[in-house]
PDB file of C-alpha atoms and ligand atoms in Angstrom:
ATOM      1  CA  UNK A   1      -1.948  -8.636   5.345  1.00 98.00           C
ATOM      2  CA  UNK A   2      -4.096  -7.575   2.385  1.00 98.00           C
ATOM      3  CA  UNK A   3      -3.890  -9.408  -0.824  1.00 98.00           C
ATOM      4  CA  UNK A   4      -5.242  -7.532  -3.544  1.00 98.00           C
ATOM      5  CA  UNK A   5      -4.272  -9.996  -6.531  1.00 98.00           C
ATOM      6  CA  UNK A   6      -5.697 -13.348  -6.668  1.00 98.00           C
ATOM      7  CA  UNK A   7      -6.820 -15.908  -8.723  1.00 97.00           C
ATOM      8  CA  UNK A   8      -8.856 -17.487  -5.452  1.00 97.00           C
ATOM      9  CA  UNK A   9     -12.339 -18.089  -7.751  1.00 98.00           C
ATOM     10  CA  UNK A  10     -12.991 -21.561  -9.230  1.00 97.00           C
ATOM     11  CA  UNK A  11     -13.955 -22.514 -13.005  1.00 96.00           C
ATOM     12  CA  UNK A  12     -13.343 -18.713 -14.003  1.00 97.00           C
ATOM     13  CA  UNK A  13     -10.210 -18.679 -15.293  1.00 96.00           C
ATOM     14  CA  UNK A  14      -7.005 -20.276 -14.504  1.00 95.00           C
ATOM     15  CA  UNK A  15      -7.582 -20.482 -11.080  1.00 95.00           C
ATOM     16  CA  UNK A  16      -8.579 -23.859  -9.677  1.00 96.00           C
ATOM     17  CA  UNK A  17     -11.061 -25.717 -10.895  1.00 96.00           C
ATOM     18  CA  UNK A  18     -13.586 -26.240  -8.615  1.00 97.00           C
ATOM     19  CA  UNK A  19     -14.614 -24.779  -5.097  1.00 97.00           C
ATOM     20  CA  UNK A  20     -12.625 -27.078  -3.094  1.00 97.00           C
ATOM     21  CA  UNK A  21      -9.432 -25.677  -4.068  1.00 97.00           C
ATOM     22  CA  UNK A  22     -10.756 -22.645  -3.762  1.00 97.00           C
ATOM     23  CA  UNK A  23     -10.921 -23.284   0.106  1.00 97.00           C
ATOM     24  CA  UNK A  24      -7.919 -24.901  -0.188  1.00 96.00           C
ATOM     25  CA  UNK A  25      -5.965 -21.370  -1.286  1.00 97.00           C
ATOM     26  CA  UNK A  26      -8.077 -19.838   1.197  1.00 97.00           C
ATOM     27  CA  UNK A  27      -6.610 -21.935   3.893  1.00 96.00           C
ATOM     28  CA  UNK A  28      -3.149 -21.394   3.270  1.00 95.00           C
ATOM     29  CA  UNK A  29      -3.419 -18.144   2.575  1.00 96.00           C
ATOM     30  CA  UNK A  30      -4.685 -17.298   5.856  1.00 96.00           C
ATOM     31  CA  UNK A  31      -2.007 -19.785   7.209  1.00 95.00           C
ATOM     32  CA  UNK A  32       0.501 -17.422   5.769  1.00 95.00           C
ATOM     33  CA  UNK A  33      -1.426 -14.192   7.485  1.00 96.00           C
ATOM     34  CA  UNK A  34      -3.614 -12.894   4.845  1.00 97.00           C
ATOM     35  CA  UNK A  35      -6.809 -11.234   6.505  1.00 98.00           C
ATOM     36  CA  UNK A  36      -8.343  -9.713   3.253  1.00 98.00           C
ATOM     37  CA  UNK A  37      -8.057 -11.114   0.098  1.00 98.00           C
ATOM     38  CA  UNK A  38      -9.509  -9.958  -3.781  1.00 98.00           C
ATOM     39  CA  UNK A  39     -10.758 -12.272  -6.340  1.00 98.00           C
ATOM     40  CA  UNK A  40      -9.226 -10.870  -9.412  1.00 98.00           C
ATOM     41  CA  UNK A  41     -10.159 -13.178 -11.928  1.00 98.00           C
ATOM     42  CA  UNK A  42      -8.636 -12.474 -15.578  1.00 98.00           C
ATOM     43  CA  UNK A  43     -10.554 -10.041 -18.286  1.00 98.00           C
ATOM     44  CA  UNK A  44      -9.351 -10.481 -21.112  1.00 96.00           C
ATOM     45  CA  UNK A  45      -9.819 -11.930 -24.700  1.00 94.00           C
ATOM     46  CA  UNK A  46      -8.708 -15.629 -23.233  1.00 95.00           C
ATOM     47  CA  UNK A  47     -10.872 -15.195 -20.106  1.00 95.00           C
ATOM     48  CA  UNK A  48     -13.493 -12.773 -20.863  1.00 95.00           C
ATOM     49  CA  UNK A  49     -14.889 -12.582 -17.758  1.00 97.00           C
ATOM     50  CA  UNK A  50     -17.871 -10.759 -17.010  1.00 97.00           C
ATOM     51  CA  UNK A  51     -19.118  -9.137 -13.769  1.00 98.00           C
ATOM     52  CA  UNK A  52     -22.327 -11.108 -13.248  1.00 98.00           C
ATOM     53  CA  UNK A  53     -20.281 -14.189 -13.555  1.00 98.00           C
ATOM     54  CA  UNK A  54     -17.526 -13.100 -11.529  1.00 98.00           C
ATOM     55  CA  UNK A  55     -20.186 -11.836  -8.907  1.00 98.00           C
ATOM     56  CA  UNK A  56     -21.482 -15.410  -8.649  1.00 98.00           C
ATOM     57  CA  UNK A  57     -18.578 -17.568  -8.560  1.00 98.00           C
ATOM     58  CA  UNK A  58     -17.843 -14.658  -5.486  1.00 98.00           C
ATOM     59  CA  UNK A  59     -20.786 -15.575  -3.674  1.00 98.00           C
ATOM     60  CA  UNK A  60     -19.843 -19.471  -4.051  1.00 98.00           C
ATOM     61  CA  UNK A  61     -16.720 -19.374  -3.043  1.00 98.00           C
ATOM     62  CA  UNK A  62     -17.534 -17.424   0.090  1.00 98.00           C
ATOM     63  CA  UNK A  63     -20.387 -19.541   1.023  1.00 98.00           C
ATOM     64  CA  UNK A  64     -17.639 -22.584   0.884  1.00 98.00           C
ATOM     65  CA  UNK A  65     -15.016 -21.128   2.402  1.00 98.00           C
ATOM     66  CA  UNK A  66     -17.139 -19.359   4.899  1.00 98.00           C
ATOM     67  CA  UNK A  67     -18.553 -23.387   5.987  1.00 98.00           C
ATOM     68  CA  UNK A  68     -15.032 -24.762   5.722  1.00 98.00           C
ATOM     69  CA  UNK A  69     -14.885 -21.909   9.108  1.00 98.00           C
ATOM     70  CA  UNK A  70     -11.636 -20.579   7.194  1.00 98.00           C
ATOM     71  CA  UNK A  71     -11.128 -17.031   8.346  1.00 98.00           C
ATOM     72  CA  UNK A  72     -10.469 -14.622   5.774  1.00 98.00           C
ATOM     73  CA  UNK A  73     -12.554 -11.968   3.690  1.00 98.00           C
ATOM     74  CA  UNK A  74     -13.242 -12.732   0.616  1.00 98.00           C
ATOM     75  CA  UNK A  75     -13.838  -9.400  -1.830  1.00 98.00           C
ATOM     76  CA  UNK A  76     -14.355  -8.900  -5.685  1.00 98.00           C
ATOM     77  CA  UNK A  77     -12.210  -7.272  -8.030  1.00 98.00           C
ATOM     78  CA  UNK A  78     -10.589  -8.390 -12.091  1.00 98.00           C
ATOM     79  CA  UNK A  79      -7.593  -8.070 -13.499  1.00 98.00           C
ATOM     80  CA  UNK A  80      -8.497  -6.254 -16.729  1.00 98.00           C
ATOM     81  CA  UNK A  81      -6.457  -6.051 -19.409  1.00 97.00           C
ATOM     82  CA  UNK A  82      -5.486  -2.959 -20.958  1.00 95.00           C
ATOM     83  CA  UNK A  83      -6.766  -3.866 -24.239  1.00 93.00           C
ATOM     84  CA  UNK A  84     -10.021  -5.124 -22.736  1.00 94.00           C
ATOM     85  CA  UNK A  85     -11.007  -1.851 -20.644  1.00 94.00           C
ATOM     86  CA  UNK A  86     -12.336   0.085 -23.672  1.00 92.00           C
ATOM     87  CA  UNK A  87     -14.765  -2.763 -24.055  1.00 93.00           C
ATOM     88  CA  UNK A  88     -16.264  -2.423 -20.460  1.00 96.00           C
ATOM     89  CA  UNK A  89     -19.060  -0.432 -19.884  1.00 95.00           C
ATOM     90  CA  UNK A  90     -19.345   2.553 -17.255  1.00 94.00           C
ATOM     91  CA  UNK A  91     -20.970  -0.142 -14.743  1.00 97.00           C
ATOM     92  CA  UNK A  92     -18.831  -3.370 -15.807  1.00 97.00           C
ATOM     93  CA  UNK A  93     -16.074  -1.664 -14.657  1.00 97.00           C
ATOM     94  CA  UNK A  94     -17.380  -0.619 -11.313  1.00 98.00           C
ATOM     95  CA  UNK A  95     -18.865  -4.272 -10.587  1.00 98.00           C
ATOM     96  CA  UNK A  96     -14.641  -5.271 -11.346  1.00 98.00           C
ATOM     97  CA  UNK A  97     -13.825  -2.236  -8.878  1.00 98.00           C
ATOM     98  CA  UNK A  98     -11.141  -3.764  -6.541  1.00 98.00           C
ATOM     99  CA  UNK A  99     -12.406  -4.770  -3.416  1.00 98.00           C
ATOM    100  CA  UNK A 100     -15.640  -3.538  -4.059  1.00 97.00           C
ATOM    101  CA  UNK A 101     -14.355  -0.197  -4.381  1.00 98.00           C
ATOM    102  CA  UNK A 102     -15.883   1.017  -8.086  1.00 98.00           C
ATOM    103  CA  UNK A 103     -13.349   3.588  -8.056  1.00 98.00           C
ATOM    104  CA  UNK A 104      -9.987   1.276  -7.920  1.00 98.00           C
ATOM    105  CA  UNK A 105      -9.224  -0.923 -11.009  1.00 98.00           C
ATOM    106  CA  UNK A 106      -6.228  -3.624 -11.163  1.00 98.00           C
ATOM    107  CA  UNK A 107      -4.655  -3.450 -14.609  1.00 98.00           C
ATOM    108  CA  UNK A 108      -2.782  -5.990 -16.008  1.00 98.00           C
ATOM    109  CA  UNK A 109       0.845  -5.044 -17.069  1.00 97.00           C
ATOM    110  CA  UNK A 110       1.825  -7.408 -20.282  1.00 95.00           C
ATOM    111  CA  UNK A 111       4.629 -10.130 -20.073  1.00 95.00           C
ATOM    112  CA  UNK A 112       5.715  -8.741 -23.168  1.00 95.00           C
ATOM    113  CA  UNK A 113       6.598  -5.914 -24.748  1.00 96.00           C
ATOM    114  CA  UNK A 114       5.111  -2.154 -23.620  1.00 96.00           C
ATOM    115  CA  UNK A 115       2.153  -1.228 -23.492  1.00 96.00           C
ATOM    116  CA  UNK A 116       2.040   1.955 -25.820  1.00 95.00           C
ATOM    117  CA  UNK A 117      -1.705   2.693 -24.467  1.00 94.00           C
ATOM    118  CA  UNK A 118      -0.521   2.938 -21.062  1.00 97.00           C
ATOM    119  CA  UNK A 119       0.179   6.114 -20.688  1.00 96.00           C
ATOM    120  CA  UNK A 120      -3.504   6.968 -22.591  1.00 96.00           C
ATOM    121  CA  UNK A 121      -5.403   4.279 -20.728  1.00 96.00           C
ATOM    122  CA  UNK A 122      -4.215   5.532 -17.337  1.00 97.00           C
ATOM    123  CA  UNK A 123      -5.034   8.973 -17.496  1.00 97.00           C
ATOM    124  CA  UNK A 124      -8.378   8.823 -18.661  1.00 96.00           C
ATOM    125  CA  UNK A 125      -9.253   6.410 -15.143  1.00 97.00           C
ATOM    126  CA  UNK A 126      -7.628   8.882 -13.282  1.00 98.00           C
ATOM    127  CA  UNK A 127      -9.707  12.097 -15.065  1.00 97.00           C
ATOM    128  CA  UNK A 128     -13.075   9.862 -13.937  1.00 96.00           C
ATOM    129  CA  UNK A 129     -11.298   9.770 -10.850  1.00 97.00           C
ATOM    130  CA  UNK A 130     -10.626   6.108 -11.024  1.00 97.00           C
ATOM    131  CA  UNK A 131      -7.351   5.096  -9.407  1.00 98.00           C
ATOM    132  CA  UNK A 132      -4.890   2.261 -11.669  1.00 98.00           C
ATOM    133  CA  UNK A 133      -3.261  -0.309  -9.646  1.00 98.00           C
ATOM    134  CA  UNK A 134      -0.516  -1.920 -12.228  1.00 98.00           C
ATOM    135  CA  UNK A 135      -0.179  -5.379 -11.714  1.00 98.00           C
ATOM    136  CA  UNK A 136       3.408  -6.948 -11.747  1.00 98.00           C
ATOM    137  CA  UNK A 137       5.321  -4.464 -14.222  1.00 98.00           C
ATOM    138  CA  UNK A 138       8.245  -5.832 -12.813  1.00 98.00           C
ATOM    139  CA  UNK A 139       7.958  -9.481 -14.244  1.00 97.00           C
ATOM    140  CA  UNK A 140       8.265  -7.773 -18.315  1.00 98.00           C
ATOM    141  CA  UNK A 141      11.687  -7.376 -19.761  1.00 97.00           C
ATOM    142  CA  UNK A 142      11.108  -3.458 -20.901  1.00 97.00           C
ATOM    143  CA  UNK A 143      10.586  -2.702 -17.190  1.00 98.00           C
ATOM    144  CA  UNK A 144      13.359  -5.279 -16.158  1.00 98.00           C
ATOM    145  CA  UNK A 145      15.626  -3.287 -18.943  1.00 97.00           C
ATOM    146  CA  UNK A 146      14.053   0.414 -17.931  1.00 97.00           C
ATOM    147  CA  UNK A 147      12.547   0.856 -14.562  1.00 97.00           C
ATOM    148  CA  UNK A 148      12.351   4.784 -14.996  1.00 97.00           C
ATOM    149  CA  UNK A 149       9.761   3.934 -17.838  1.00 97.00           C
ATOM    150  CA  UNK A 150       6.801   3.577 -15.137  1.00 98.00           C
ATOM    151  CA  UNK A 151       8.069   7.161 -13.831  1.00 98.00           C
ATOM    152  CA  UNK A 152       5.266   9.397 -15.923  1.00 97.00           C
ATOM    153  CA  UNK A 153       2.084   6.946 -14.802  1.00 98.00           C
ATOM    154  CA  UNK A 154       3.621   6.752 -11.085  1.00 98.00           C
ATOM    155  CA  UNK A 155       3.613  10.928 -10.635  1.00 98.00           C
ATOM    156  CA  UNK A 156       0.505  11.185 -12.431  1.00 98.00           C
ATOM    157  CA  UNK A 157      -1.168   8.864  -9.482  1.00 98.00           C
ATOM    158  CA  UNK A 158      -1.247   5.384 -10.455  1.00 98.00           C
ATOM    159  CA  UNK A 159      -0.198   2.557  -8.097  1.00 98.00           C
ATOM    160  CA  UNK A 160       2.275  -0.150  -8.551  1.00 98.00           C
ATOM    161  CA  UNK A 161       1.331  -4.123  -7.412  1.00 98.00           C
ATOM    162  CA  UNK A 162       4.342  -6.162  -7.281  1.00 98.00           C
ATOM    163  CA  UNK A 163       4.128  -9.951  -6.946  1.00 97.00           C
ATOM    164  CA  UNK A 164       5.282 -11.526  -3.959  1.00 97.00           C
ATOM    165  CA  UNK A 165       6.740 -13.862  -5.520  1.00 96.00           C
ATOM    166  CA  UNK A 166       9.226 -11.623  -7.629  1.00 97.00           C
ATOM    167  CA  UNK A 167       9.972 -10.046  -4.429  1.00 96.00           C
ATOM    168  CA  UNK A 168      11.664 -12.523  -2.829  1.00 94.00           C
ATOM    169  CA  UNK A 169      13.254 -14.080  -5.790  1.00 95.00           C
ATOM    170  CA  UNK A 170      10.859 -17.391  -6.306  1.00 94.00           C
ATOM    171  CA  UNK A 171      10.233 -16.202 -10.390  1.00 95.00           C
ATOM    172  CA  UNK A 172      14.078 -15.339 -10.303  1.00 95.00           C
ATOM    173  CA  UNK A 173      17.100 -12.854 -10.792  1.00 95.00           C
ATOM    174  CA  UNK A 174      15.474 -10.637 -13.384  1.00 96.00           C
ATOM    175  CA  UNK A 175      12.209 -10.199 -11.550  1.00 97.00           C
ATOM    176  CA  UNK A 176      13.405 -10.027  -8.428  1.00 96.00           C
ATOM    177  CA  UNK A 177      16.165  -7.157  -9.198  1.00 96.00           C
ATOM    178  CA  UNK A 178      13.457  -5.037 -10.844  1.00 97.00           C
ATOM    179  CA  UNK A 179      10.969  -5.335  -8.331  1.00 97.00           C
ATOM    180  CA  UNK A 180      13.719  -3.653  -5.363  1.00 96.00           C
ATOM    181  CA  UNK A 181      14.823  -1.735  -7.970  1.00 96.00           C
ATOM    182  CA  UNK A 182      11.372   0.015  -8.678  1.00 97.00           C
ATOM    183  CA  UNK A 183      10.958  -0.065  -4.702  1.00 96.00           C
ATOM    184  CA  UNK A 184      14.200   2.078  -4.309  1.00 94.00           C
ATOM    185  CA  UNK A 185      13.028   4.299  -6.865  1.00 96.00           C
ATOM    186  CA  UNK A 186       9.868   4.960  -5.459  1.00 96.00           C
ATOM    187  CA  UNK A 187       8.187   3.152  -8.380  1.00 98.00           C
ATOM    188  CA  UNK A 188       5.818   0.448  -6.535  1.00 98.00           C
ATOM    189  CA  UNK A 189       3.458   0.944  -3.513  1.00 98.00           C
ATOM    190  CA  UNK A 190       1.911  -2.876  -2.907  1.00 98.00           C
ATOM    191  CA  UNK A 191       2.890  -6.537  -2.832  1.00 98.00           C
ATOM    192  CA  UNK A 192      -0.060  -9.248  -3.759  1.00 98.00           C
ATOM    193  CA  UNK A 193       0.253 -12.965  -4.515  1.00 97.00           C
ATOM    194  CA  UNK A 194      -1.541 -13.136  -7.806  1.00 97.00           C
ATOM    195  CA  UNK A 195      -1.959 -16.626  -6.373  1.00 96.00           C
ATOM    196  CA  UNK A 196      -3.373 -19.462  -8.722  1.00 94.00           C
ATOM    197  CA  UNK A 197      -3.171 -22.389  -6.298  1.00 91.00           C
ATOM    198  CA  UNK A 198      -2.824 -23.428  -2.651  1.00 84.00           C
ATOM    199  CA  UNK A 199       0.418 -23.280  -2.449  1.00 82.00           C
ATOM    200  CA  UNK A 200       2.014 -20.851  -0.648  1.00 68.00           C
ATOM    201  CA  UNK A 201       5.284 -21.519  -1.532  1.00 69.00           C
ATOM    202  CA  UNK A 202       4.990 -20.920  -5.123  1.00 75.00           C
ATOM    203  CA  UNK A 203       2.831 -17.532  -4.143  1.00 75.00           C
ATOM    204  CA  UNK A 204       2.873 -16.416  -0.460  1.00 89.00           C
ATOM    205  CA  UNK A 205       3.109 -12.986   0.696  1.00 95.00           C
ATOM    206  CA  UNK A 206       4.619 -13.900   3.879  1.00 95.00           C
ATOM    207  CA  UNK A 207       8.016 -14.621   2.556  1.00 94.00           C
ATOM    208  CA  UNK A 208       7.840 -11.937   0.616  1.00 96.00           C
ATOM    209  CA  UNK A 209       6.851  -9.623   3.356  1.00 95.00           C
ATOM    210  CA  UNK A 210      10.523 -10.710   5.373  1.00 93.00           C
ATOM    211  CA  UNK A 211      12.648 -10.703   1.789  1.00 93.00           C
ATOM    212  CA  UNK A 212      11.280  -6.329   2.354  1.00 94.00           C
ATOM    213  CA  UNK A 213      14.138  -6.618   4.907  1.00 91.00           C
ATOM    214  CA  UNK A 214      12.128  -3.666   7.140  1.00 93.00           C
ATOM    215  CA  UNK A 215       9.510  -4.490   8.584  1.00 94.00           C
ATOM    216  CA  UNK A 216       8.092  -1.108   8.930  1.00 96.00           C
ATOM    217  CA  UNK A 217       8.491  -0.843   4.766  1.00 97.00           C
ATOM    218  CA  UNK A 218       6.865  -4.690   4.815  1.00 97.00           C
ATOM    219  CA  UNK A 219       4.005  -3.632   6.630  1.00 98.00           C
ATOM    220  CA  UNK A 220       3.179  -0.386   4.578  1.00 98.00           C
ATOM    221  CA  UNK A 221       3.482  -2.500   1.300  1.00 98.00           C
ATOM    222  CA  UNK A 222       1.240  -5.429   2.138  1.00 98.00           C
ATOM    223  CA  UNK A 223      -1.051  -3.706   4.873  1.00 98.00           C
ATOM    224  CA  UNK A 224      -1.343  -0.078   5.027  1.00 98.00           C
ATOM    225  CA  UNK A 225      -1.437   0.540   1.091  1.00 98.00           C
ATOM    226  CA  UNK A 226      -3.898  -1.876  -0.196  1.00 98.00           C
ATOM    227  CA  UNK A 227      -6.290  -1.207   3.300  1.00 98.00           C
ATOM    228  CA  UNK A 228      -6.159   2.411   1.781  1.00 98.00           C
ATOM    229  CA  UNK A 229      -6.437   1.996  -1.734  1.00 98.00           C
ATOM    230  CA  UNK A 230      -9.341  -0.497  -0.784  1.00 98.00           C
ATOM    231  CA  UNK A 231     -10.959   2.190   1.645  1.00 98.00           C
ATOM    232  CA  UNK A 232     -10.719   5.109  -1.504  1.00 98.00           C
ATOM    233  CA  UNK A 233      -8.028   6.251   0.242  1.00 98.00           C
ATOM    234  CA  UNK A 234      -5.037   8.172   0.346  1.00 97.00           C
ATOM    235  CA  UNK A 235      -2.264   5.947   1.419  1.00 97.00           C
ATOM    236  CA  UNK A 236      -0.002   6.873   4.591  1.00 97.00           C
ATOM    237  CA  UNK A 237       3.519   8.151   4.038  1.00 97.00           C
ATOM    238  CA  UNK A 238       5.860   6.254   3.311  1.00 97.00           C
ATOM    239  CA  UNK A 239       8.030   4.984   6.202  1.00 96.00           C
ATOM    240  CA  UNK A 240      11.411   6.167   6.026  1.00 91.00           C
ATOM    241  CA  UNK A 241      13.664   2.987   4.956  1.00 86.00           C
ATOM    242  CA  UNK A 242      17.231   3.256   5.872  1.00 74.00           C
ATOM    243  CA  UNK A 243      19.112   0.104   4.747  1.00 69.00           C
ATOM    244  CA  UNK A 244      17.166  -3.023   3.536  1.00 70.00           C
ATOM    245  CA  UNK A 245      18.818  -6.396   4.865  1.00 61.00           C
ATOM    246  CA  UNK A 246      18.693  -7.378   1.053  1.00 62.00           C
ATOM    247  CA  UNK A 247      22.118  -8.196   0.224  1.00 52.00           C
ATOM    248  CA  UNK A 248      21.623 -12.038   1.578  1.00 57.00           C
ATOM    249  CA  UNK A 249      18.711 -12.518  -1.024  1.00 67.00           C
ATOM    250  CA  UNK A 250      20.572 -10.950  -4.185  1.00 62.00           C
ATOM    251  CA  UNK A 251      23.789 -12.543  -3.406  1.00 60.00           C
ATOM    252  CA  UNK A 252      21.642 -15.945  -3.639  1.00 63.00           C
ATOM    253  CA  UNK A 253      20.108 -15.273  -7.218  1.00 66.00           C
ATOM    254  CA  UNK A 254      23.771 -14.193  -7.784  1.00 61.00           C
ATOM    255  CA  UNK A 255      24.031 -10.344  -8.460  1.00 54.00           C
TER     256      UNK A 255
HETATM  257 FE1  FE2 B   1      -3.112 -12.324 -11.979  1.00 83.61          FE
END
């Protein structure tokens, strides 16, 4: 799997806290099958991260994770926030490109409330030909409450990043309901961990990769998407999905 949403680097932001847990998330990520994985340390007024340190802390935490013989890839990438981007110059925002790819940008969707520059913000990346990837729009209550809102940036050609862990119902009813409900609609293309710590169980893809119910639809979400995005890309089609084995997990949050 690909994991394009992580919080892997240490002393940047609310990540771990020093290197060692760094290697620690490493490990269990690639327990749990990750191959490829993007530092996406926050940018933002809280954490206002800036490429040169981002680039470094990179560097470290490959050089650690690379000695602890832990075998996984280890790229760059931010999560910027909307309000932040304006700030970033032309070349900031390249050295954030996801992945290393200065043309793909991970944006991140607020908890709360909507964000009126979406819309604005969006298609002026995609005019420089810059591709969006939204970051878990299914964990705010205006998406939970109106899925179709993320209709107009979807068909104008910006991607959709859910959290695993909304997938299969570890952050609960409400997230996990929106995030199948954008995936029916056609409104989300990726799963990532946005992982903070080493445990998988809070932020795994694996589990969230079998709660997909297909594994066809599983693999396209956290493999064939994000390696395409990644590569500048166009995805592959999506497989045809006939009836997700999804009931058991809803019934369980109690739908
Ligand atoms: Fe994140």
């Amino acid at each position: 799997m690909i994991d394009v949403h992580s919080h892997v680097l240490a002393a940047i932001d609310d990540g771990p806290d020093d290197v060692s847990g760094s290697v620690a998330m490493a490990r269990a990520m690639a327990a749990d099958g990750v191959r490829v994985v993007c530092a996406t340390p926050h940018v933002r007024d809280d954490w206002p991260t800036t490429p040169a340190l981002m680039e470094r802390r990179l560097e470290q935490v490959r050089a650690a994770v690379a000695e602890a013989g832990v075998e996984i890839e280890i790229r760059g990438g931010g999560e910027i926030a909307l309000d932040r981007l304006p700030e970033l110059t032309f070349d900031d925002r390249a050295r954030f490109g996801l992945g290393g790819n200065p043309r793909l940008l991970l944006l991140e969707f607020p908890y709360y409330g909507w964000p009126l520059e979406l819309g604005s913000v969006c298609s002026a990346l995609l005019r420089e030909r810059v591709v969006p990837v939204l970051a878990h729009p299914e964990r705010n209550a205006e998406v939970q409450a109106m899925p179709h809102r993320l209709e107009h940036v979807v068909h104008e050609g910006v991607f959709v990043q859910l959290t695993a862990a909304s997938v299969d119902g570890r952050l609960g009813r409400r997230a996990a309901e929106c995030a199948h409900e954008l995936l029916d609609l056609r409104l989300a293309h990726l799963i990532a961990s946005d992982a903070h710590a080493p445990e998988v169980r809070e932020a795994g893809m694996g589990a969230a990769a079998r709660a997909i119910g297909d594994d066809d639809f599983a693999h396209w979400l956290c493999e064939a998407v994000p390696a395409a995005l990644l590569a500048g890309e166009d995805p592959p089609p999506r497989p045809r999905v006939r009836h997700r084995r999804r009931r058991g997990l809803l019934r369980r949050l109690g739908r």
